[in-house]
Tab-separated table of C-alpha atoms and ligand atoms in Angstrom:
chain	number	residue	atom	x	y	z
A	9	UNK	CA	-172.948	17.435	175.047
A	10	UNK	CA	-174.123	20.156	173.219
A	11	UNK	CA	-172.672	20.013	169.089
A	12	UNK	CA	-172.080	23.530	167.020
A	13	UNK	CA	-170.674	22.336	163.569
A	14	UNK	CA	-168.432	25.082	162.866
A	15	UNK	CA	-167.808	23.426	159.030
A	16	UNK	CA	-169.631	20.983	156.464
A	17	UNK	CA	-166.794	20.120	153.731
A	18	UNK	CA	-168.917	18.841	150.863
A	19	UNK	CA	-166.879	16.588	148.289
A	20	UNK	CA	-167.543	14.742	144.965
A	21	UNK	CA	-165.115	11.729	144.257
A	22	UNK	CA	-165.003	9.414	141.316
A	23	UNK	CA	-164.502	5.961	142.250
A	24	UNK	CA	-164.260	3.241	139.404
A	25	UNK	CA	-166.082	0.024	140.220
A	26	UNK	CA	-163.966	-3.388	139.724
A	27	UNK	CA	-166.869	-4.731	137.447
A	28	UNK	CA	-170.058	-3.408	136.385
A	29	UNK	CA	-173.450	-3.429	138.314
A	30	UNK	CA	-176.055	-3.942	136.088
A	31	UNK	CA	-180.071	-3.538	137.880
A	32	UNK	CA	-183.502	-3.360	135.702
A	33	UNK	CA	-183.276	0.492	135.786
A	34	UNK	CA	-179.212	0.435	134.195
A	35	UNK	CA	-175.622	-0.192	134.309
A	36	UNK	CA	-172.981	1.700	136.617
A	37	UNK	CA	-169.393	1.321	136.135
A	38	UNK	CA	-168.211	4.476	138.143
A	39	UNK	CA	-169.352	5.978	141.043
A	40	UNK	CA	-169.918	9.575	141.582
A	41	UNK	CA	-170.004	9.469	145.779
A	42	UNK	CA	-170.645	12.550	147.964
A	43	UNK	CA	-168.973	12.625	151.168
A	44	UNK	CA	-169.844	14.938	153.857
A	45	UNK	CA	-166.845	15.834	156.687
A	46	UNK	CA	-168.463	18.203	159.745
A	47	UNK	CA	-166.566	19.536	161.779
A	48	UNK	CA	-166.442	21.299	165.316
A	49	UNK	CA	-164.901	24.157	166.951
A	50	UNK	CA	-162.531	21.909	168.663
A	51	UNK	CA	-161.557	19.878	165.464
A	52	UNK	CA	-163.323	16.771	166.409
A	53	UNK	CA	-164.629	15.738	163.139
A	54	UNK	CA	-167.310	12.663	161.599
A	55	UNK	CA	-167.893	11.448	157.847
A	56	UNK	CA	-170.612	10.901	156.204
A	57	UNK	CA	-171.704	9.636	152.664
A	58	UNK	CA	-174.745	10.157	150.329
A	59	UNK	CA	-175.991	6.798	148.308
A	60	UNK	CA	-177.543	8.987	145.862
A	61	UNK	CA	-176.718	7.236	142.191
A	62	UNK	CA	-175.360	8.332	139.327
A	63	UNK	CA	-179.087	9.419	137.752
A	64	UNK	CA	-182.685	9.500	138.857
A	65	UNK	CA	-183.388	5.688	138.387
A	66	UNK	CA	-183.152	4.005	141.527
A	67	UNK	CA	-184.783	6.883	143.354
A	68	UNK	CA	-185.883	10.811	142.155
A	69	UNK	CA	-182.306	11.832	143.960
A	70	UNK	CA	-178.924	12.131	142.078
A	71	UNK	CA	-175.432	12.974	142.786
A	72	UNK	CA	-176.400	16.816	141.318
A	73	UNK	CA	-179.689	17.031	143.187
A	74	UNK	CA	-177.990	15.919	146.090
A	75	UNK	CA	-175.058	18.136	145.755
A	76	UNK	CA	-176.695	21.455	145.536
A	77	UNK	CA	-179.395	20.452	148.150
A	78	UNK	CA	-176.839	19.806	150.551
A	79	UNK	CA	-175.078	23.009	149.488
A	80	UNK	CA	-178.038	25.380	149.519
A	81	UNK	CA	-180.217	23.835	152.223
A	82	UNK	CA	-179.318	21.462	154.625
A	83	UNK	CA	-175.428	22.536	155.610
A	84	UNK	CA	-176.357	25.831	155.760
A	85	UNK	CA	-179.051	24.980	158.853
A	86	UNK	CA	-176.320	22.732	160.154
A	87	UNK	CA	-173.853	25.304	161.108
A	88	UNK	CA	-175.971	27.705	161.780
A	89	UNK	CA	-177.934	25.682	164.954
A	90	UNK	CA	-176.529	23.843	167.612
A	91	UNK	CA	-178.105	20.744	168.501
A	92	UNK	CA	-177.520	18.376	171.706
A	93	UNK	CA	-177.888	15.083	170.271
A	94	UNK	CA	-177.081	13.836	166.725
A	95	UNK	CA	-180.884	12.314	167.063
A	96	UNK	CA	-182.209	15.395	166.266
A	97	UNK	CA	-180.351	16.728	163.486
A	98	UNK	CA	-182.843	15.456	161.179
A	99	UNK	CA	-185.507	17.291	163.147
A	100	UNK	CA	-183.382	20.746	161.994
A	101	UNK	CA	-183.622	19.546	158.171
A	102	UNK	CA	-187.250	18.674	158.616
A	103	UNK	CA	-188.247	21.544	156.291
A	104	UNK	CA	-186.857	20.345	153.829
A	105	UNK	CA	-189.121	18.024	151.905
A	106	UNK	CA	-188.007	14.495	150.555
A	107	UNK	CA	-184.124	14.833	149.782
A	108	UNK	CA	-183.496	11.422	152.488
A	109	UNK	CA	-180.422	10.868	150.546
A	110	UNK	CA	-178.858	14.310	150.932
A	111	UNK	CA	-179.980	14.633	154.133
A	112	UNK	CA	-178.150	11.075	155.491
A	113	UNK	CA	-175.187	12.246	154.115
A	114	UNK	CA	-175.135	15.184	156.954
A	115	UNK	CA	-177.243	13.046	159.688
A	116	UNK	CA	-174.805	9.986	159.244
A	117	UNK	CA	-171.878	12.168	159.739
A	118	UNK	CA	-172.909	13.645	162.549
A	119	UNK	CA	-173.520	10.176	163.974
A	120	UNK	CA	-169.676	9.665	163.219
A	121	UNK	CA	-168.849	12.954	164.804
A	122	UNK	CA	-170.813	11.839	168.060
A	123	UNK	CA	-169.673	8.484	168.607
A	124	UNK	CA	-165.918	10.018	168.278
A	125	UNK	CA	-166.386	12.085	171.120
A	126	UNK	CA	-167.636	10.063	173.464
A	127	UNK	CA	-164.725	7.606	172.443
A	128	UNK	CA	-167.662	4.980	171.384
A	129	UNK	CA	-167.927	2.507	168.661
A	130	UNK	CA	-170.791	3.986	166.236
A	131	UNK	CA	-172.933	0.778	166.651
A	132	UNK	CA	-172.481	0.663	170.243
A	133	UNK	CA	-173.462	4.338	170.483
A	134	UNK	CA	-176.544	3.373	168.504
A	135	UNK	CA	-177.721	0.860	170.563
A	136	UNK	CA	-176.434	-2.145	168.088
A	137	UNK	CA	-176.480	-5.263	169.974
A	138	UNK	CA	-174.202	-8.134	167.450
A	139	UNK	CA	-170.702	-7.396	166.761
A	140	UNK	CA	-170.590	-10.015	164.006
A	141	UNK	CA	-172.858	-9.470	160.693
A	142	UNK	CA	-174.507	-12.392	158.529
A	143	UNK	CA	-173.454	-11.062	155.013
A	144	UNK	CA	-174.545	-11.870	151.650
A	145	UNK	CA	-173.998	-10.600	148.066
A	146	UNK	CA	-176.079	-9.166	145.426
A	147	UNK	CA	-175.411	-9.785	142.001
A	148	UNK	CA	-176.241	-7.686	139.173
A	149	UNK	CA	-177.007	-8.838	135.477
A	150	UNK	CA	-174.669	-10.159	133.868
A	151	UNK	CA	-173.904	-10.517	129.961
A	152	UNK	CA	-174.756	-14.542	129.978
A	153	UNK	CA	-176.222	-17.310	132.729
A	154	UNK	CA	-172.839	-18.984	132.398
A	155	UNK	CA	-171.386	-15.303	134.252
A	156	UNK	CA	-173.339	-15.579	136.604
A	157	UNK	CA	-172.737	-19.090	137.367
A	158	UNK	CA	-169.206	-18.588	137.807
A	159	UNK	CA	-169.715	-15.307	139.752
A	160	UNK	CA	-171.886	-17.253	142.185
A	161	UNK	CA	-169.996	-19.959	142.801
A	162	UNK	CA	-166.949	-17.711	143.511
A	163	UNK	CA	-169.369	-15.699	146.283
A	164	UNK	CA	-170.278	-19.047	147.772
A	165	UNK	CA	-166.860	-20.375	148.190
A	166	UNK	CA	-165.719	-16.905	149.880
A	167	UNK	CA	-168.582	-17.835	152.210
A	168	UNK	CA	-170.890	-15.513	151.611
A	169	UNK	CA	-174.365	-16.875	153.356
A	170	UNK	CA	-177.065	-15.704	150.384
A	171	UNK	CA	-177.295	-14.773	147.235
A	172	UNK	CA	-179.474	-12.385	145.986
A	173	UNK	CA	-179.818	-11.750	141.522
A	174	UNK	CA	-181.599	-8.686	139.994
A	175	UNK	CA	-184.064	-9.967	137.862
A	176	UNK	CA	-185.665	-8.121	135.020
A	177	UNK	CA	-188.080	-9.242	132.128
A	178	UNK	CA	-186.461	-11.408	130.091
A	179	UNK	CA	-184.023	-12.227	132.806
A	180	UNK	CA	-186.145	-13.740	135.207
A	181	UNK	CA	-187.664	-17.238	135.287
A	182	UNK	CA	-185.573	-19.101	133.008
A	183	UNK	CA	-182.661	-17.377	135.262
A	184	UNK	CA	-183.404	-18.290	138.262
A	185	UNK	CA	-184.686	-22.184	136.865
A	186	UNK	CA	-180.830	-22.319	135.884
A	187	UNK	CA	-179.361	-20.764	139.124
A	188	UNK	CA	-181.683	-23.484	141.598
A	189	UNK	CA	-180.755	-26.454	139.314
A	190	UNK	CA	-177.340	-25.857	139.955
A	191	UNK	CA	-177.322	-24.776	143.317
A	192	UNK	CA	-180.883	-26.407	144.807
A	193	UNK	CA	-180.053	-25.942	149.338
A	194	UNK	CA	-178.685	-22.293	148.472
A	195	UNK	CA	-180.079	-19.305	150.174
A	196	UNK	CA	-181.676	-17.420	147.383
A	197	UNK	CA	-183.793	-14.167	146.313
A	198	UNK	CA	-184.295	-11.953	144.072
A	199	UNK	CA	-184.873	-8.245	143.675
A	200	UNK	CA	-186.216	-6.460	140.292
A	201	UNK	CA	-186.146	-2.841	141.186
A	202	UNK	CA	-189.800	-2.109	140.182
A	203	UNK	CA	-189.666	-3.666	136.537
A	204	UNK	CA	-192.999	-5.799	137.194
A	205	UNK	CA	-196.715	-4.812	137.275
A	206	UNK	CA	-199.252	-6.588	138.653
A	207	UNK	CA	-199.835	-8.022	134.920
A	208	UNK	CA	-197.261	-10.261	135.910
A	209	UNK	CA	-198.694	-12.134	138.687
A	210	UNK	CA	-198.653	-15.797	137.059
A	211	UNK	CA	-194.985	-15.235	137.096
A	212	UNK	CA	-194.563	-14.369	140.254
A	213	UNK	CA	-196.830	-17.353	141.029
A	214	UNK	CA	-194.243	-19.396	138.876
A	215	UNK	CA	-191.301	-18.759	141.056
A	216	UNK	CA	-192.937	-20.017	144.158
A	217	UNK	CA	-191.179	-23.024	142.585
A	218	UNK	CA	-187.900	-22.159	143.458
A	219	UNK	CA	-188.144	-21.614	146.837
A	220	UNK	CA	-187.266	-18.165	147.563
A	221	UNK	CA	-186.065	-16.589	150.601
A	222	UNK	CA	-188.067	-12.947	149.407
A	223	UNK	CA	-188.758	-10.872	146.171
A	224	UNK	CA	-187.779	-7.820	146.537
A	225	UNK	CA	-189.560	-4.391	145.082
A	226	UNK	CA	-191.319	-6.352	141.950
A	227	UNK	CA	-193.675	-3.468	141.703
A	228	UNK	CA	-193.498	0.389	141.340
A	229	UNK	CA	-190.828	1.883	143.081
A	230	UNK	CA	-193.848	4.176	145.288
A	231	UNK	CA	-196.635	1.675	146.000
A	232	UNK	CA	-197.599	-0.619	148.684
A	233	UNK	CA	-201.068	-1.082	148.125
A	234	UNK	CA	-200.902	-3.512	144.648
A	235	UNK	CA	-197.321	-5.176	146.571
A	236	UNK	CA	-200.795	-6.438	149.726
A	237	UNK	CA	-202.218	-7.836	145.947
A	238	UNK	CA	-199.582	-9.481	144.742
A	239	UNK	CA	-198.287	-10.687	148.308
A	240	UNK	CA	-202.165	-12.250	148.537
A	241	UNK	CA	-201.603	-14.296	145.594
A	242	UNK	CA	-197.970	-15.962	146.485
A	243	UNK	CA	-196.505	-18.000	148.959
A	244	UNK	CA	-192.692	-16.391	148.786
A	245	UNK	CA	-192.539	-13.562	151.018
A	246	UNK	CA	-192.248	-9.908	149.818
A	247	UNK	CA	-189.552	-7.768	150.948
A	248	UNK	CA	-189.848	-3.936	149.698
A	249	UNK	CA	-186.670	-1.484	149.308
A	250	UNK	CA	-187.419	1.264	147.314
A	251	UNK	CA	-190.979	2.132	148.662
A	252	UNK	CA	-190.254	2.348	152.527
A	253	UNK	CA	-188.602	5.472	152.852
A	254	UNK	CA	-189.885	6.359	156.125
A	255	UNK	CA	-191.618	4.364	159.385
A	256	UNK	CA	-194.821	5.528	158.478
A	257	UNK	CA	-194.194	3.877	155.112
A	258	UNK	CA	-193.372	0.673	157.028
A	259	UNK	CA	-196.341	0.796	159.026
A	260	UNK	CA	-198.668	1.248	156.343
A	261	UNK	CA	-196.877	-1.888	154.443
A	262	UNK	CA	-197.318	-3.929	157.091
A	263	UNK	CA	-200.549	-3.122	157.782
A	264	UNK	CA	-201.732	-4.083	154.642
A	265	UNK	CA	-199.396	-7.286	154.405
A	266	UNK	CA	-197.447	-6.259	151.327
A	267	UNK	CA	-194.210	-7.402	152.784
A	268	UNK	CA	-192.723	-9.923	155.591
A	269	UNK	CA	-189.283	-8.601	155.443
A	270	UNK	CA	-188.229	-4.714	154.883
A	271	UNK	CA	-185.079	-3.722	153.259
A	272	UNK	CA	-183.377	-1.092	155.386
A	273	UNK	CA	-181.675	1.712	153.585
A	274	UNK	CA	-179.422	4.453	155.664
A	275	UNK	CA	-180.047	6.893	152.609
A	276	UNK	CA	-183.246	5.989	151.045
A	277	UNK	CA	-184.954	6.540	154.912
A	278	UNK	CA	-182.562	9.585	156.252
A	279	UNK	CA	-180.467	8.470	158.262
A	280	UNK	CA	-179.377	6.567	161.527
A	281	UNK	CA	-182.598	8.102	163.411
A	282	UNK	CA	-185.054	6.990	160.834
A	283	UNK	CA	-183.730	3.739	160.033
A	284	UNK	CA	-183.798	2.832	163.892
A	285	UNK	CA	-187.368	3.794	164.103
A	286	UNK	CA	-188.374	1.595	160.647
A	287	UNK	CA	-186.063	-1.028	162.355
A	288	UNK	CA	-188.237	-0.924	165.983
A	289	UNK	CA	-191.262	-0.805	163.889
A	290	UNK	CA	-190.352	-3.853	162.583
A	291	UNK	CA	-189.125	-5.662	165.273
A	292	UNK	CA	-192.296	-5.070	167.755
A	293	UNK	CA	-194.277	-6.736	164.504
A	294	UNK	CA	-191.682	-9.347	164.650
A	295	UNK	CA	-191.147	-8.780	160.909
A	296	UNK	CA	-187.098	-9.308	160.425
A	297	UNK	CA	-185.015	-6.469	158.056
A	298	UNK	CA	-182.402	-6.632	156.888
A	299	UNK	CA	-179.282	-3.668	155.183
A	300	UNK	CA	-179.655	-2.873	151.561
A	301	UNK	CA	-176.624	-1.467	149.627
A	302	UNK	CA	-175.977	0.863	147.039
A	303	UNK	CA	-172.431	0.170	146.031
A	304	UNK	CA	-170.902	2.476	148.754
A	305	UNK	CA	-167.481	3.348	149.381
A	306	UNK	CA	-166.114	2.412	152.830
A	307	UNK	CA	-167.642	5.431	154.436
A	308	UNK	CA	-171.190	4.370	153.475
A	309	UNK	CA	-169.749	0.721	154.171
A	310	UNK	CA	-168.695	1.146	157.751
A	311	UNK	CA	-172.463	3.128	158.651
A	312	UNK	CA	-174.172	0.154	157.058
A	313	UNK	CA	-172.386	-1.954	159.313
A	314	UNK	CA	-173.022	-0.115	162.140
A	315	UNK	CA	-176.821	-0.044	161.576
A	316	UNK	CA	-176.535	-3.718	161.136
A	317	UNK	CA	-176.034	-4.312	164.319
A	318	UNK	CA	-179.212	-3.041	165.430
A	319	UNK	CA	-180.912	-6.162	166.962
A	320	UNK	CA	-184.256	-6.300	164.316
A	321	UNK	CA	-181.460	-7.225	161.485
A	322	UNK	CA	-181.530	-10.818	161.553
A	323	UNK	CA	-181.104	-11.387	157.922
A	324	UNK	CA	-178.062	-11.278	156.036
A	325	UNK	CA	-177.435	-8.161	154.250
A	326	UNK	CA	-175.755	-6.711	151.309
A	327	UNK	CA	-173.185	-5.749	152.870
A	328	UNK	CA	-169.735	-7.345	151.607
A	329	UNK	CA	-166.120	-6.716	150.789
A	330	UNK	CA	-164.732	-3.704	150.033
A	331	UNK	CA	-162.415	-5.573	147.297
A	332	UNK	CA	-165.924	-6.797	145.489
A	333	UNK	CA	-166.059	-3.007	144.457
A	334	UNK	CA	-162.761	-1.138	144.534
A	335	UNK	CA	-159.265	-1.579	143.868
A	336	UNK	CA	-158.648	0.002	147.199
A	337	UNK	CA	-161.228	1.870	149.505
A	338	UNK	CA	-161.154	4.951	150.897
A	339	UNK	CA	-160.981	3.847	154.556
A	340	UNK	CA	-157.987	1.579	156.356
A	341	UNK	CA	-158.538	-1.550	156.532
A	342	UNK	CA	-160.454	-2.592	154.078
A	343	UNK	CA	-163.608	-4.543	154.782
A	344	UNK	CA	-163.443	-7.727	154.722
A	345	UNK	CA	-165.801	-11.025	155.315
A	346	UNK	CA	-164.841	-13.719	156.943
A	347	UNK	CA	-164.779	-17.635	155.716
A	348	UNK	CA	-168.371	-18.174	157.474
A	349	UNK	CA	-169.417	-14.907	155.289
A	350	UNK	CA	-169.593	-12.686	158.374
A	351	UNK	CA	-168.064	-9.081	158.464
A	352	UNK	CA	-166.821	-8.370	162.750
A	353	UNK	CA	-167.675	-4.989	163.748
A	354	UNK	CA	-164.753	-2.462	164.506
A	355	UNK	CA	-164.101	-1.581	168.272
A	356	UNK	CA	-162.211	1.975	167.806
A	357	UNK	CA	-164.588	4.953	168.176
A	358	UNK	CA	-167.092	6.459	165.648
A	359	UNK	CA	-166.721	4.102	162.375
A	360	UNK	CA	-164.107	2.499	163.476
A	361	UNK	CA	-161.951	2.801	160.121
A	362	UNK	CA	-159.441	5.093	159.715
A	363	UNK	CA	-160.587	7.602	157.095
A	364	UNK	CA	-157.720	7.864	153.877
A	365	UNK	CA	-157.522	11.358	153.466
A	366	UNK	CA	-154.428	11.667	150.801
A	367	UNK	CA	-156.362	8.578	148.817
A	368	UNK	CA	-159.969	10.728	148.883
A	369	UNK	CA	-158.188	14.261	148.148
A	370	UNK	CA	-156.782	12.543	145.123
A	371	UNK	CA	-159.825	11.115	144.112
A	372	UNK	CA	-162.091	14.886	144.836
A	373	UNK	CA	-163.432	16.211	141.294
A	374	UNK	CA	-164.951	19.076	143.324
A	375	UNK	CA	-165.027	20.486	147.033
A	376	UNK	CA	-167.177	23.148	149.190
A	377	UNK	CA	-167.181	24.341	152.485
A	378	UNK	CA	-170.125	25.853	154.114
A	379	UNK	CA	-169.722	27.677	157.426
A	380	UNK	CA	-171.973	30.014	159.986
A	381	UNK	CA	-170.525	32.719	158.187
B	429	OSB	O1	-181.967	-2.373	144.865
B	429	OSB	O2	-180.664	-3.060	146.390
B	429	OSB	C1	-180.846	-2.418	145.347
B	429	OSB	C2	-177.474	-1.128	144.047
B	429	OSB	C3	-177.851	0.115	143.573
B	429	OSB	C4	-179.167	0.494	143.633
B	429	OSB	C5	-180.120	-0.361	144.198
B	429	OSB	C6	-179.762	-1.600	144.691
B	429	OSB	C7	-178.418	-2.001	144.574
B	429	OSB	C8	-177.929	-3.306	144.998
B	429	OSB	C9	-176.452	-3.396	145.287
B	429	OSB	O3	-178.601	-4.307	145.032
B	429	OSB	C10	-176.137	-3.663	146.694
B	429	OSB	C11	-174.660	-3.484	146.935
B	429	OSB	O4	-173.924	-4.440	146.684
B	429	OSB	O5	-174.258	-2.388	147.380
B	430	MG	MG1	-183.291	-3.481	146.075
């Protein structure tokens, strides 16, 4: 079926988060989310969203980079080229260099878009295999040990299957000493968003104590080389997120051993297309992945779910309830994880949510359309 995108509505909403995420790069306490609507001649329509944060921390992307590269560059070739399979939209946005974020937003939605027409859920158009996700929870800094205590007991009694901290220098060891002594059999990890060099190898070496399920990204956010060093030197496996941003990326990691797990990102990697290929990469090497997060709204949400189902994601991800972020989403229902912390995938078509357009129009700060012309 051959696609022509007659529109790309481009929209900036502020979303207030129910409680502050705190990471080693910063705090966020409201969400400035992109979300990308394309639409055909015959009104059939698909959403998208871009995971792009607030400021360049977590990645060189940013709700305003994102915005006006979207704008300028990558809608623009969208309308203007017709394309028979949403596989190869990010083929038309290829010459545009770096941007993954940006570009997901459009690739993701024309995913959506697809799956509605031919009347198919979104992970069962991608080739997702599991229609029930392992889930767990990550858990940002909080202002003492005894809040995050309390705020991991009340993930483990919702059922929620691991826990994961952020971890930064002088929240690290002593953190985590206090976390296993209080909960020794739970499924634990950490992730420190590229606050550690490889200075900081006898701690590293220190929390082989605790029994780990991964470390995530301890090193810079762009190399794998000194993660093979570090990896060499400790027993806990490595998982990287911010440096695989591609399947070469993955290859390279994992040719080198600087990771046994990979962190699977819809935005950080560019979409559905690319994160399938890091996610076969994996999977021939028998290395499991597992979906990252970056506190989306339910559009983001409901694609994460649908890549999870891919058959390489074995490990619970961070993808959870929609009430651990929002008052109320953006999408109908809500998502929501069951008592053995699993989230069902939907069965309608595309994402399987039904989109809440008076709820997102109220919550629009700023709207575009770009057409053919
Ligand atoms: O490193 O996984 C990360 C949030 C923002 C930026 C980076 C990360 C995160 C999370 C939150 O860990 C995951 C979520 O609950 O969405
Ligand atoms: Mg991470």
């Amino acid at each position: 079926m051959i696609m022509r995108i007659k529109l790309v509505e481009l929209r900036e909403i502020r979303l207030g988060l129910v409680h502050f995420f705190e990471t080693s790069f910063g705090r966020t306490t409201e969400r400035r989310i992109i979300l990308v609507r394309v639409v055909c001649e015959d009104e059939s329509e698909g959403w998208g969203e871009c995971t792009a944060g607030e400021g360049p921390f977590y990645s060189e992307e940013w709700t305003e980079t994102a915005w006006h590269t979207i704008k300028n560059f990558l809608a623009p070739v969208v309308v203007r080229r017709d394309f028979e399979s949403a596989a190869f939209v990010s083929d038309l946005m290829r010459r545009v260099r770096g941007h993954r974020m940006a570009k997901a937003a459009i690739e993701t939605a024309c995913w959506d878009l697809e799956a509605r027409r031919a009347d198919l859920p979104l992970w069962k158009h991608l080739g997702g295999v599991r229609a029930e996700l392992p889930c767990g929870v990550s858990i940002g800094i909080q202002d003492s040990v005894e809040a995050l205590l309390e705020k991991i007991e009340r993930e483990l009694s919702a059922g929620y299957q691991r826990i994961k901290i952020k971890i930064k220098p002088g929240w690290d060891l002593k953190i985590l000493e206090s976390v296993r002594e209080r909960f020794p059999r739970i499924q634990l990890m950490a992730d420190a968003n590229s606050a550690y060099t490889l200075a900081d190898v006898p701690l590293f070496r220190a929390m082989d104590e605790f029994d780990l399920m991964m470390i995530e990204q301890p090193l810079a956010h762009d190399d794998i080389m000194d993660h093979a060093r570090l990896q060499a030197e400790i027993r806990t496996p490595l998982c990287l997120d911010e440096s695989i941003r591609s399947m070469r990326d993955a290859r390279h990691a994992l040719d080198v051993n600087a990771c046994r797990i990979i962190n699977i990102k819809l935005g950080r990697v560019g979409g559905h297309a690319a994160a399938r290929e890091v996610e076969a990469e994996a999977r021939t090497r028998n290395v499991p992945v597992w979906c990252g997060g970056m506190l989306e709204s339910g559009i983001g949400r409901a694609h994460n779910i649908a890549m999870s189902t891919l058959a390489g994601f074995t490990l619970p991800g961070d993808v959870s309830a929609s009430a651990r972020y929002w008052d109320e989403d953006i999408i109908d229902p809500p998502v929501t994880v069951t008592e053995r912390g699993t989230i069902h995938a939907p069965e309608g078509p595309g994402l399987g949510f039904e989109i809440k357009r008076g709820r997102i129009d109220s919550l629009t700060v700023r709207l575009e359309e770009i057409r053919a012309r």
